[in-house]
Amino acid sequence: MNDSIPQNHSSKFVPDLERVLAASGMTQTMFGYMHFGDPGFMARAREGHRFQRKTVEKIESLLASGAKGK
């Protein structure tokens, strides 16, 4: 059995997303809406939601840019 976290599993990204969210000064709802078009994005990420590849690519791009706003 493979115990590694799948590439698209949100728990892999949550700590970094939390840092970007805190630095942005936005509410979690605004952050999710601005960056992913989804006001519930952070809540689902924290719950361990698995993302589609295009969402993972958006997350990776956001984290690479260190974006504070869109």
C-alpha positions as a Markdown table, in Angstrom:
| # | Residue | x | y | z |
|---|---|---|---|---|
| 1 | Met | 0.0 | 0.0 | 0.0 |
| 2 | Asn | 1.3 | 3.5 | -0.9 |
| 3 | Asp | 1.0 | 5.9 | 2.0 |
| 4 | Ser | 2.1 | 9.0 | 0.1 |
| 5 | Ile | -0.3 | 11.8 | -0.4 |
| 6 | Pro | -1.8 | 11.8 | -3.9 |
| 7 | Gln | -0.7 | 14.7 | -6.2 |
| 8 | Asn | -4.2 | 16.2 | -6.2 |
| 9 | His | -4.9 | 15.9 | -2.4 |
| 10 | Ser | -5.5 | 19.3 | -0.8 |
| 11 | Ser | -3.7 | 18.5 | 2.4 |
| 12 | Lys | -0.5 | 18.7 | 0.5 |
| 13 | Phe | -1.1 | 22.4 | -0.2 |
| 14 | Val | -3.0 | 23.6 | 2.9 |
| 15 | Pro | 0.0 | 24.9 | 4.9 |
| 16 | Asp | 1.2 | 27.0 | 2.0 |
| 17 | Leu | -2.2 | 28.2 | 1.1 |
| 18 | Glu | -2.8 | 29.3 | 4.7 |
| 19 | Arg | 0.4 | 31.4 | 4.5 |
| 20 | Val | -0.6 | 33.0 | 1.3 |
| 21 | Leu | -4.1 | 33.6 | 2.7 |
| 22 | Ala | -2.8 | 35.2 | 5.8 |
| 23 | Ala | -0.4 | 37.4 | 3.8 |
| 24 | Ser | -3.2 | 38.5 | 1.5 |
| 25 | Gly | -5.3 | 40.0 | 4.3 |
| 26 | Met | -8.4 | 38.6 | 2.6 |
| 27 | Thr | -11.1 | 36.6 | 4.2 |
| 28 | Gln | -11.0 | 32.9 | 3.2 |
| 29 | Thr | -14.2 | 33.4 | 1.2 |
| 30 | Met | -12.7 | 36.3 | -0.8 |
| 31 | Phe | -9.4 | 34.5 | -1.3 |
| 32 | Gly | -11.2 | 31.4 | -2.7 |
| 33 | Tyr | -13.4 | 33.5 | -5.0 |
| 34 | Met | -10.5 | 35.7 | -6.2 |
| 35 | His | -8.1 | 33.0 | -7.0 |
| 36 | Phe | -10.3 | 30.0 | -7.8 |
| 37 | Gly | -13.7 | 31.4 | -8.5 |
| 38 | Asp | -14.9 | 29.4 | -5.5 |
| 39 | Pro | -15.8 | 31.0 | -2.2 |
| 40 | Gly | -15.8 | 27.6 | -0.4 |
| 41 | Phe | -12.3 | 26.7 | -1.7 |
| 42 | Met | -10.4 | 27.0 | 1.5 |
| 43 | Ala | -13.0 | 25.2 | 3.6 |
| 44 | Arg | -12.9 | 22.3 | 1.2 |
| 45 | Ala | -9.1 | 22.3 | 1.1 |
| 46 | Arg | -9.0 | 22.1 | 4.9 |
| 47 | Glu | -11.4 | 19.2 | 4.8 |
| 48 | Gly | -9.1 | 17.2 | 2.5 |
| 49 | His | -10.9 | 17.6 | -0.8 |
| 50 | Arg | -9.2 | 16.2 | -3.9 |
| 51 | Phe | -8.7 | 18.7 | -6.7 |
| 52 | Gln | -8.9 | 18.3 | -10.4 |
| 53 | Arg | -5.6 | 18.7 | -12.2 |
| 54 | Lys | -6.4 | 22.2 | -13.5 |
| 55 | Thr | -7.1 | 23.3 | -9.9 |
| 56 | Val | -3.7 | 21.8 | -8.8 |
| 57 | Glu | -2.1 | 23.8 | -11.6 |
| 58 | Lys | -3.7 | 27.0 | -10.3 |
| 59 | Ile | -2.6 | 26.3 | -6.8 |
| 60 | Glu | 1.0 | 25.6 | -7.9 |
| 61 | Ser | 1.0 | 28.8 | -10.0 |
| 62 | Leu | -0.4 | 30.9 | -7.0 |
| 63 | Leu | 2.2 | 29.4 | -4.6 |
| 64 | Ala | 5.1 | 30.0 | -7.1 |
| 65 | Ser | 4.1 | 33.6 | -7.6 |
| 66 | Gly | 3.6 | 34.3 | -3.9 |
| 67 | Ala | 0.5 | 36.2 | -4.9 |
| 68 | Lys | -1.3 | 38.4 | -2.4 |
| 69 | Gly | -4.1 | 39.3 | -4.7 |
| 70 | Lys | -5.2 | 38.5 | -8.2 |
